PDB file of C-alpha atoms in Angstrom:
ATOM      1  CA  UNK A   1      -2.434  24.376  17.373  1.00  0.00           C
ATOM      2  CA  UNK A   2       0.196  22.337  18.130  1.00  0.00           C
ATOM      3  CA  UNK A   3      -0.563  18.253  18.751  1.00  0.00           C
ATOM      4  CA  UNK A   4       2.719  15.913  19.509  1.00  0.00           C
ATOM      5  CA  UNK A   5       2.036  12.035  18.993  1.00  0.00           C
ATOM      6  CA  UNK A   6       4.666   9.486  20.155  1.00  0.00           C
ATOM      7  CA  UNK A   7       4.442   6.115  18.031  1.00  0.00           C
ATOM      8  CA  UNK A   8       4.556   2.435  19.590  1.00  0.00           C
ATOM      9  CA  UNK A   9       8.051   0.473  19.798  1.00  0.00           C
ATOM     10  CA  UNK A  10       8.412  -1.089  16.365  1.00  0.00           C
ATOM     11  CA  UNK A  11       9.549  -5.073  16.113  1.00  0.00           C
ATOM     12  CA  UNK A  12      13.036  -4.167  16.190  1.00  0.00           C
ATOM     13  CA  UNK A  13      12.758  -2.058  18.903  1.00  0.00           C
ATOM     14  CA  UNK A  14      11.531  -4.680  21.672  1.00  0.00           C
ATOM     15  CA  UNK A  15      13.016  -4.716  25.011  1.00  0.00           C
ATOM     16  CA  UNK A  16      14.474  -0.873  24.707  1.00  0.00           C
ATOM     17  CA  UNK A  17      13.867   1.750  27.184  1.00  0.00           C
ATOM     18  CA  UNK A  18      11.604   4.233  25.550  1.00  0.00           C
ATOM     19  CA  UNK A  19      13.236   7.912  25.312  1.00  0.00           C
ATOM     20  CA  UNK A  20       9.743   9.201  25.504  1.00  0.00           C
ATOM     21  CA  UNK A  21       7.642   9.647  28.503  1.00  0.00           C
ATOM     22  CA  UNK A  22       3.906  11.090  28.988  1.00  0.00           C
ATOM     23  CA  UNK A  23       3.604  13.225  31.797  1.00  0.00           C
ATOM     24  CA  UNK A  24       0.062  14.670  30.784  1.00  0.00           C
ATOM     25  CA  UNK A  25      -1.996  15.215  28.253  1.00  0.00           C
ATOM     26  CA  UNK A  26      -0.273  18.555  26.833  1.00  0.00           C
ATOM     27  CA  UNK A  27       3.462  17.335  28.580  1.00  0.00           C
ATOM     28  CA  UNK A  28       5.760  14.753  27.206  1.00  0.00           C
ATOM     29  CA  UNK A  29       9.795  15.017  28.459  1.00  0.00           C
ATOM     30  CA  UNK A  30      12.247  13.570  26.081  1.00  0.00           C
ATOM     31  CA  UNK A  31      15.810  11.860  26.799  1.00  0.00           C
ATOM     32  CA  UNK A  32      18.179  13.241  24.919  1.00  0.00           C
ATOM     33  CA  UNK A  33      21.421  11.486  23.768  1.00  0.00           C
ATOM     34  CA  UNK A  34      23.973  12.871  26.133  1.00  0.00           C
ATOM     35  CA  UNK A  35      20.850  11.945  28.722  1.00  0.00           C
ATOM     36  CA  UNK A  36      19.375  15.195  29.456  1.00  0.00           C
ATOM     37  CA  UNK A  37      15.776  15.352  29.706  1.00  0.00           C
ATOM     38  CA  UNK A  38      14.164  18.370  27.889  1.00  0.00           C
ATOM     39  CA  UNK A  39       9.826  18.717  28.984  1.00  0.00           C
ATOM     40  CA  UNK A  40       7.855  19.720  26.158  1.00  0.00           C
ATOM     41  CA  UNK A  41       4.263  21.306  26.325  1.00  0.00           C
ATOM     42  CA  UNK A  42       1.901  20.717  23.500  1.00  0.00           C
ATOM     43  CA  UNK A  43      -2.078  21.651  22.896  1.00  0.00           C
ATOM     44  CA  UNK A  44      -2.353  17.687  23.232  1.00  0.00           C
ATOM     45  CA  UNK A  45      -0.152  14.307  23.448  1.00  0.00           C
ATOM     46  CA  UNK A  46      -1.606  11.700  22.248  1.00  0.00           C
ATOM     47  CA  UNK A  47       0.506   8.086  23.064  1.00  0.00           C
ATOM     48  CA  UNK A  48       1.317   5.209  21.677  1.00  0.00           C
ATOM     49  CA  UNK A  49      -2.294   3.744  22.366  1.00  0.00           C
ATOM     50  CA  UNK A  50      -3.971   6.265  20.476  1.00  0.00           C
ATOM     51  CA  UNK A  51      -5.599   5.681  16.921  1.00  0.00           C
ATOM     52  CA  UNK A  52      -5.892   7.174  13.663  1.00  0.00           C
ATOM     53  CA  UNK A  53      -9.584   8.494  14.849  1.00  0.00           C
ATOM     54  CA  UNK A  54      -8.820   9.934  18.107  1.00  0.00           C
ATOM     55  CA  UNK A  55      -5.940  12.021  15.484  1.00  0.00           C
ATOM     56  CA  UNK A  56      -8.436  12.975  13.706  1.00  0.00           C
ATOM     57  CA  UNK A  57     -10.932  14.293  15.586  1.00  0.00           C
ATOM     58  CA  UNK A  58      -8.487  16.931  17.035  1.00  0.00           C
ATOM     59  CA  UNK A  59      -7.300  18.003  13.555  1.00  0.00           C
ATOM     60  CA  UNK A  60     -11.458  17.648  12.506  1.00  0.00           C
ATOM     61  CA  UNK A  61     -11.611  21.222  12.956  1.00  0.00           C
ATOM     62  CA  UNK A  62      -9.021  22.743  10.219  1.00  0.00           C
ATOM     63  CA  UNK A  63     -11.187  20.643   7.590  1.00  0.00           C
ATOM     64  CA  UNK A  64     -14.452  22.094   9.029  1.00  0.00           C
ATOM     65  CA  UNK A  65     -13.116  25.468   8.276  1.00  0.00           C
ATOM     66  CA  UNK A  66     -11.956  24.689   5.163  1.00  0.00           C
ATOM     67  CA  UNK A  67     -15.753  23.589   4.260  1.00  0.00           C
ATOM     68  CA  UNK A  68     -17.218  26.858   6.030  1.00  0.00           C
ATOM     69  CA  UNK A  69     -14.210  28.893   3.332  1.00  0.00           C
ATOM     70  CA  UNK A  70     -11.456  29.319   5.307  1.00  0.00           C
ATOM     71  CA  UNK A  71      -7.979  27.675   3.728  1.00  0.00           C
ATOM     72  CA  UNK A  72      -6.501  25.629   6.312  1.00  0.00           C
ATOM     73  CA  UNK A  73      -3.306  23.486   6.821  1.00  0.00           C
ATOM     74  CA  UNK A  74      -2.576  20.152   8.323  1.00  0.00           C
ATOM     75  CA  UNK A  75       1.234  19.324   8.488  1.00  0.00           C
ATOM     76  CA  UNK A  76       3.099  16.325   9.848  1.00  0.00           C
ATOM     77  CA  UNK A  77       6.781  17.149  11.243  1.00  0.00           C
ATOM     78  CA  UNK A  78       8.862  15.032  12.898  1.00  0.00           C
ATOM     79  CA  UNK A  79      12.005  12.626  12.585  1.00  0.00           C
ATOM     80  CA  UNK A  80      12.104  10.040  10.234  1.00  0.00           C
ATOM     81  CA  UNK A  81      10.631   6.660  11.407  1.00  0.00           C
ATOM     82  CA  UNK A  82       8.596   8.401  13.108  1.00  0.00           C
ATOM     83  CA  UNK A  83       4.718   7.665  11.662  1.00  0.00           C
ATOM     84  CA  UNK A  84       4.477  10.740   9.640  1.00  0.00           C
ATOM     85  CA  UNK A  85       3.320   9.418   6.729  1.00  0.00           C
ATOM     86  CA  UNK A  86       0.989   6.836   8.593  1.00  0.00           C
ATOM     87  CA  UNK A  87      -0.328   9.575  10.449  1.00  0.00           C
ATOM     88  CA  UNK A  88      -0.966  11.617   7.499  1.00  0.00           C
ATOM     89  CA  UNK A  89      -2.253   8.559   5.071  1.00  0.00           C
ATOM     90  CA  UNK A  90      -2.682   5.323   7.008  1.00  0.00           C
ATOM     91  CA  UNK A  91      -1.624   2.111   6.074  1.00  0.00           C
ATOM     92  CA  UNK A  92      -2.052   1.610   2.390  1.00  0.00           C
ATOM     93  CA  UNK A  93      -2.470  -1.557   0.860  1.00  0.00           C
ATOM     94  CA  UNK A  94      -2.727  -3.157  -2.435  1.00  0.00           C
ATOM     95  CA  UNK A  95      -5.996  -4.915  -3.690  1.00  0.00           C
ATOM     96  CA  UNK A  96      -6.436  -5.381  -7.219  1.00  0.00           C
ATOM     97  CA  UNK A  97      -3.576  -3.552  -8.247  1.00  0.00           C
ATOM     98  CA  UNK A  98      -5.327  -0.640  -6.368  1.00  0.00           C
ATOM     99  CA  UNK A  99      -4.167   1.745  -3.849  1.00  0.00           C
ATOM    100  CA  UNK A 100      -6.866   1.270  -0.547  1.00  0.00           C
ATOM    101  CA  UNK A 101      -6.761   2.995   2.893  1.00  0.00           C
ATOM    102  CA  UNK A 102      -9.743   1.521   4.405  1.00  0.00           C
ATOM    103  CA  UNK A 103     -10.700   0.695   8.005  1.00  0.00           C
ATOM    104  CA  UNK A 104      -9.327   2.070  11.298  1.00  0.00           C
ATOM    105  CA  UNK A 105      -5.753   2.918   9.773  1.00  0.00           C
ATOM    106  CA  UNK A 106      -7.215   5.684   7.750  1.00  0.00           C
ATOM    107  CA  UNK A 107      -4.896   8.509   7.790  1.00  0.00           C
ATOM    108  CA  UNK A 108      -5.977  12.746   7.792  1.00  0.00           C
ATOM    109  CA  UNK A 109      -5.671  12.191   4.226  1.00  0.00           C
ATOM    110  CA  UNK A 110      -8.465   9.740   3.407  1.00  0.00           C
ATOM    111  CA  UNK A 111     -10.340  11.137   6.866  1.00  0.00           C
ATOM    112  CA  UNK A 112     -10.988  14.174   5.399  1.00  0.00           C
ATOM    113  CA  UNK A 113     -11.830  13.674   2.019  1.00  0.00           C
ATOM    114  CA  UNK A 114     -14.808  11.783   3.362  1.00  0.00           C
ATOM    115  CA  UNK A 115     -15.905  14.629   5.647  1.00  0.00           C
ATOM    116  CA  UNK A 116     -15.171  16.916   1.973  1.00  0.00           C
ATOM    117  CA  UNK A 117     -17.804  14.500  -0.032  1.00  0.00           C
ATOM    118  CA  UNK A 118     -19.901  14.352   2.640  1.00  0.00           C
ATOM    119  CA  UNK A 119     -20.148  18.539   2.554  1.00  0.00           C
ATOM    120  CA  UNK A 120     -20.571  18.011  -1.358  1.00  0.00           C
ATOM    121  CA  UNK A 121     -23.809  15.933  -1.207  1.00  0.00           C
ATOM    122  CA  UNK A 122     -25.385  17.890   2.009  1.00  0.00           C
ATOM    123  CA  UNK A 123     -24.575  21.938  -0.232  1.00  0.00           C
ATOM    124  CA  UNK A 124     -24.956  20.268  -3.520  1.00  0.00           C
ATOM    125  CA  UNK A 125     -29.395  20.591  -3.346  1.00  0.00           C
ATOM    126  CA  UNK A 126     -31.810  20.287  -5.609  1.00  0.00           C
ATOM    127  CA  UNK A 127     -32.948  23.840  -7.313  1.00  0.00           C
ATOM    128  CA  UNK A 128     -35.438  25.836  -5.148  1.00  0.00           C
ATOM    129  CA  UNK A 129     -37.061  28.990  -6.171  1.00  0.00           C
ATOM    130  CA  UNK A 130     -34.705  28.925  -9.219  1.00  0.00           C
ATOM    131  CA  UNK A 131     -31.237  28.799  -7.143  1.00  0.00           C
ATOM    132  CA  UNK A 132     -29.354  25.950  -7.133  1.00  0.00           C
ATOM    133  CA  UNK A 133     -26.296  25.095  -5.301  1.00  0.00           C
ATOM    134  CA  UNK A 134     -23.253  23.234  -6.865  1.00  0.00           C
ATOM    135  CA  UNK A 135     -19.830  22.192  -4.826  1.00  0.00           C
ATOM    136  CA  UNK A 136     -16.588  20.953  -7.155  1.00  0.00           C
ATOM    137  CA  UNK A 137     -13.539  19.563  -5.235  1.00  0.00           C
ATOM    138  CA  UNK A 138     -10.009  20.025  -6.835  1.00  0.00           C
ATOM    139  CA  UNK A 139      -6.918  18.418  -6.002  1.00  0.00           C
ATOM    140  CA  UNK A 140      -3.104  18.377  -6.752  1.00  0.00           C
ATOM    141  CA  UNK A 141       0.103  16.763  -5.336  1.00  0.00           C
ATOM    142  CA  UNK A 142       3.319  18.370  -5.295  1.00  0.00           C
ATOM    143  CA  UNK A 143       6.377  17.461  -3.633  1.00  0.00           C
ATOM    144  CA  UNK A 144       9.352  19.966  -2.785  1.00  0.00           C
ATOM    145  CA  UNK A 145      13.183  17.992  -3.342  1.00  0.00           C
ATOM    146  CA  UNK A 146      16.021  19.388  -3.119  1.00  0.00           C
ATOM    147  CA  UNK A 147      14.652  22.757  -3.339  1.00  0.00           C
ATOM    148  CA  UNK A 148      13.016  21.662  -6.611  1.00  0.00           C
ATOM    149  CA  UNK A 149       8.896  22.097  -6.616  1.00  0.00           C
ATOM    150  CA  UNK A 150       7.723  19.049  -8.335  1.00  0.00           C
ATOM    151  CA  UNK A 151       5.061  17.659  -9.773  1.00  0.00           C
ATOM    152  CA  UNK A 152       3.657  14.230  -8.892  1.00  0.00           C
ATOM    153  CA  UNK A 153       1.027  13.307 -10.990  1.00  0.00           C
ATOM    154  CA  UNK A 154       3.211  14.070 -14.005  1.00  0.00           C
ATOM    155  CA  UNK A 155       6.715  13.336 -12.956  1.00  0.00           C
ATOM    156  CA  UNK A 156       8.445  10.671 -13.854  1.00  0.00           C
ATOM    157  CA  UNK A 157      11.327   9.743 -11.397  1.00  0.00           C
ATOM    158  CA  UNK A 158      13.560   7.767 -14.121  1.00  0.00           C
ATOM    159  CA  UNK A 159      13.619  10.954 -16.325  1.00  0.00           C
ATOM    160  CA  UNK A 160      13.610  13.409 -13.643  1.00  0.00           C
ATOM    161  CA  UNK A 161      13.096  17.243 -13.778  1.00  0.00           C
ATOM    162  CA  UNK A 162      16.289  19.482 -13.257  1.00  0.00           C
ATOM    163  CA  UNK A 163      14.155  22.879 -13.131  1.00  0.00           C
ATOM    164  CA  UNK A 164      11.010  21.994 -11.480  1.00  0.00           C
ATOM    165  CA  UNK A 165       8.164  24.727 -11.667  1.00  0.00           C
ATOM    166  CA  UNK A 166       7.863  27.941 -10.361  1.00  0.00           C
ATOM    167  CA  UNK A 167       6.220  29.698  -7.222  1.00  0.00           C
ATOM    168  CA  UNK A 168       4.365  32.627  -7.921  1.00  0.00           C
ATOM    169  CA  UNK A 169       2.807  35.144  -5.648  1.00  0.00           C
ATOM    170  CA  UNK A 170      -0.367  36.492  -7.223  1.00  0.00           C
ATOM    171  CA  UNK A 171      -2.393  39.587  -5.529  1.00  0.00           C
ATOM    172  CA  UNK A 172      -6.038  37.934  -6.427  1.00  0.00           C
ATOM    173  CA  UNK A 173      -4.851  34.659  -5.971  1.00  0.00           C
ATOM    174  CA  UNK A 174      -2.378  34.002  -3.702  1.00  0.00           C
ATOM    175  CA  UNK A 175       0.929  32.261  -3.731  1.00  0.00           C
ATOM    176  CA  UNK A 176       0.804  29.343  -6.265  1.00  0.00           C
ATOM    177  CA  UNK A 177       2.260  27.414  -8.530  1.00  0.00           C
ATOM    178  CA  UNK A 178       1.179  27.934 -12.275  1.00  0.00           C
ATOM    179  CA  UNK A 179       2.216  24.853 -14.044  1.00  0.00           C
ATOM    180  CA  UNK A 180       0.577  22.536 -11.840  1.00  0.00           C
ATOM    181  CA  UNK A 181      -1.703  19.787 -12.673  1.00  0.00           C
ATOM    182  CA  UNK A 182      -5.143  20.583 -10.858  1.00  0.00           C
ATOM    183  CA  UNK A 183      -7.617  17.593 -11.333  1.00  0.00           C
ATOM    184  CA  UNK A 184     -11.303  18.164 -10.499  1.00  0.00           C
ATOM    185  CA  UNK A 185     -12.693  14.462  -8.444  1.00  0.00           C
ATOM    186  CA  UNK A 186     -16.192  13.812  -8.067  1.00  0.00           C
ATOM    187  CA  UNK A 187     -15.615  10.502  -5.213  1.00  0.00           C
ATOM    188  CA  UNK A 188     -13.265   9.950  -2.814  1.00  0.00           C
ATOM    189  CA  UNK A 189     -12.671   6.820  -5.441  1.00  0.00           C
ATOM    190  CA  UNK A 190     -11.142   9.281  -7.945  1.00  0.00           C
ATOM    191  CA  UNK A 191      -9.390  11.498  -5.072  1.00  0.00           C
ATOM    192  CA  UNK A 192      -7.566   8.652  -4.023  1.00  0.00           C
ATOM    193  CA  UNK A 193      -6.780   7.671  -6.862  1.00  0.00           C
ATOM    194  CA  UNK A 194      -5.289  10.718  -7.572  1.00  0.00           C
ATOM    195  CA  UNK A 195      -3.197  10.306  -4.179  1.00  0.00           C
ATOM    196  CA  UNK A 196      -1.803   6.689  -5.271  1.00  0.00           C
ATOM    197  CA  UNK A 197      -0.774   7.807  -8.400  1.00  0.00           C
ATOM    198  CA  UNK A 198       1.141  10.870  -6.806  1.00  0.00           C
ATOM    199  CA  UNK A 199       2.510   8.637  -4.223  1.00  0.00           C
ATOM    200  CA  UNK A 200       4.446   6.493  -6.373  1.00  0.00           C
ATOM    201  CA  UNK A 201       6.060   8.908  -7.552  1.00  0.00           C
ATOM    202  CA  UNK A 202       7.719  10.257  -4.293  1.00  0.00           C
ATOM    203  CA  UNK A 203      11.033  10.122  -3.941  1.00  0.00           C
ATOM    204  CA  UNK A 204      11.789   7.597  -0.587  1.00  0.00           C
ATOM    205  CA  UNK A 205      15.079   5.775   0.648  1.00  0.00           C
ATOM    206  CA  UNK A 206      16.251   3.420   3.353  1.00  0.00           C
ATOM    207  CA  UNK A 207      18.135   4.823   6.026  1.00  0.00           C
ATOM    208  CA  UNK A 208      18.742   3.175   9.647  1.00  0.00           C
ATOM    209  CA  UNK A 209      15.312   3.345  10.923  1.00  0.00           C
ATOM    210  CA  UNK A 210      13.145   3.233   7.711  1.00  0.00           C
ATOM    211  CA  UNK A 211      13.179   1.644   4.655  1.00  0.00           C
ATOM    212  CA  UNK A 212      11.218   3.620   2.704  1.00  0.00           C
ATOM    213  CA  UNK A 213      11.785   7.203   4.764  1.00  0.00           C
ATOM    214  CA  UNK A 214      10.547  10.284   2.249  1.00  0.00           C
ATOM    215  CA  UNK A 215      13.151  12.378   0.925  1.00  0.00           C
ATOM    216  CA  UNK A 216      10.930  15.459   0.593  1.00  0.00           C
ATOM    217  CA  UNK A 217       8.119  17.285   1.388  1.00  0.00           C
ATOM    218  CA  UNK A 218       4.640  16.177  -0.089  1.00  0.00           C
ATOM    219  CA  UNK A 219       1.505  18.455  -0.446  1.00  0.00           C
ATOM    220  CA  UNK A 220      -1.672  16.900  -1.222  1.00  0.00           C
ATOM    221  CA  UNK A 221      -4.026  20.449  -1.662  1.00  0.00           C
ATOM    222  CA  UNK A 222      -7.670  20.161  -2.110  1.00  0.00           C
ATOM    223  CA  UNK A 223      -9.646  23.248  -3.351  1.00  0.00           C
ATOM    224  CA  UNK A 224     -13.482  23.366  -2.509  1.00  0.00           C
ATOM    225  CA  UNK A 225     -15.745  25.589  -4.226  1.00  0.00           C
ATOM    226  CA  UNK A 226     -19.554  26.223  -4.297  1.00  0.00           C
ATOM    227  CA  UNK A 227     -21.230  27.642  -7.469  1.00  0.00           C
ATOM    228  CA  UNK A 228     -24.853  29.303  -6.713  1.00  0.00           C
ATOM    229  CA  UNK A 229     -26.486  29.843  -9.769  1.00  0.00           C
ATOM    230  CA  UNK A 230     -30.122  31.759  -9.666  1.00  0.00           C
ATOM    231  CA  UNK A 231     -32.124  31.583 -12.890  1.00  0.00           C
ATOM    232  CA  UNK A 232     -29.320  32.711 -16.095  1.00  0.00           C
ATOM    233  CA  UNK A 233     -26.777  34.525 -13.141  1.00  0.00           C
ATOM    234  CA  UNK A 234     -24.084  32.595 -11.365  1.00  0.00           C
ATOM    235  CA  UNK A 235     -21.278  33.165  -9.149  1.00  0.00           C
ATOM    236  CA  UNK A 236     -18.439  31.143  -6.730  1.00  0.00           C
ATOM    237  CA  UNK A 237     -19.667  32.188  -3.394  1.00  0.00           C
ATOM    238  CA  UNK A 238     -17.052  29.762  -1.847  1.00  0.00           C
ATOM    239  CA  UNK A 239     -13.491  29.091  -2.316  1.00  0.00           C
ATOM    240  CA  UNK A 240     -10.695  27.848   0.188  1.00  0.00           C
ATOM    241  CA  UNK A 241      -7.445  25.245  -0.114  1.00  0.00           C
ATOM    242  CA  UNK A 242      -6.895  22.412   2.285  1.00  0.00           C
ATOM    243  CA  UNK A 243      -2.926  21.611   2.518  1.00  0.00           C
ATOM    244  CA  UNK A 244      -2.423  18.261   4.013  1.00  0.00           C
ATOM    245  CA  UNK A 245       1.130  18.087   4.419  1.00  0.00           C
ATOM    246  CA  UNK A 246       3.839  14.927   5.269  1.00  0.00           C
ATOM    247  CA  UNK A 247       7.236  16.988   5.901  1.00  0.00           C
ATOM    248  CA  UNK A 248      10.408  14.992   5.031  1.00  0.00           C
ATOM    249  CA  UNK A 249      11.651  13.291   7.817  1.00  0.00           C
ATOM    250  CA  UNK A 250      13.832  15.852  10.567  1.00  0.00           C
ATOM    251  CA  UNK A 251      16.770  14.373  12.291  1.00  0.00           C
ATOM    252  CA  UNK A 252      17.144  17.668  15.055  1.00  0.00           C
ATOM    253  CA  UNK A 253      16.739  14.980  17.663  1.00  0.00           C
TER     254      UNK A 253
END
């Protein structure tokens, strides 16, 4: 599915005639620069009213699959200045020297990690009968510049990293990336955590609409598996990857 959302006027922008107009909930028509007007159909618009939470519960679904062991992907495209990264994250901001997305600005990001911890203490029961269920949550946080696969919760931008790691393609396991750092997280404390510390490592730079516009693409992946272990016999009876992905910003329009 396809979802399109158009972001209020910013400060700056007070007074200007919006190029963006709502003609439904799955239409929006855009005014292009040499004035055209080009309609667009999408599963569903949401405007410049809309909040994080109304986002979320349309994307809700991608994470539930990923909990029933289906890999999913949530991606953010767009222009750049155009809420991508709020859309994806939410408004971040510092208390205690700590990274905090809290309230009604939560992002996808922080969203569904609670809906993933939530699914951890609901499968994680007590032993019955001699089975017993356990769920682990794993998470990394790559970014891809200039055709360079980094990682972010090792790089270090004032060093830098001129060959980046590889992309393999694996029959068992799927396309991955050997080299990277997978931490397991018990909270959504120590998940997001894991997402400040890969944040500020991004690479980000001003440009006419944004101060701080990404450069690249970011992938925060979170792996969910459930162990079921029956008297001296276990085995992973689950096993799925949730991409959550902010695209570096595209200037097409």
């Amino acid at each position: 599915q396809v979802f399109a959302r158009v972001r209020p006027p910013q400060d700056h922008e007070a007074g200007l005639a919006s190029a963006v107009e709502l003609l439904g909930p799955s239409l929006v028509s855009v005014t292009q620069k040499h004035g055209a007007r080009l309609d667009l159909r999408f599963d569903r618009v949401f405007g410049p009213d809309a909040g994080q939470e109304d986002v979320y519960c349309k994307v809700q679904k991608s994470v539930q699959d990923f909990l029933a062991g289906e890999s999913s992907t949530v991606l953010a495209y767009g222009q750049t200045g155009c809420g991508k990264t709020h859309t994806m994250t939410g408004k971040a901001t510092a208390h205690s020297g700590e990274f905090a997305v809290t309230g009604d600005q939560r992002g996808i990001i922080p969203r569904a990690l609670e809906d993933v911890f939530t699914w951890v203490q609901m499968s994680s029961e007590s032993p019955v009968g001699g089975v017993s269920v356990e769920s682990k949550v794993f998470v990394s946080f790559l970014e891809i510049y200039n055709e360079r696969v980094l990682d972010l919760l090792r790089y270090d931008k004032t060093r830098g990293d001129k060959e980046g790691l590889e992309i393999r393609d694996d029959p068992s396991s799927g396309i991955h990336v050997p080299k990277l750092t997978v931490v397991q997280v018990r909270s959504i404390a120590e998940a997001m955590k894991v997402l400040e510390i890969g944040t500020s490592s991004r690479h980000i730079a001003p440009n006419g609409v944004n101060s701080v516009s990404s450069r690249a693409h970011a992938v925060f992946q979170v792996v969910a598996e459930r162990h079921v272990s029956c008297d001296k016999s276990s085995s992973t009876v689950a096993h799925a990857k949730l991409n959550l992905v902010d695209l570096a910003g595209s200037e097409k329009w």
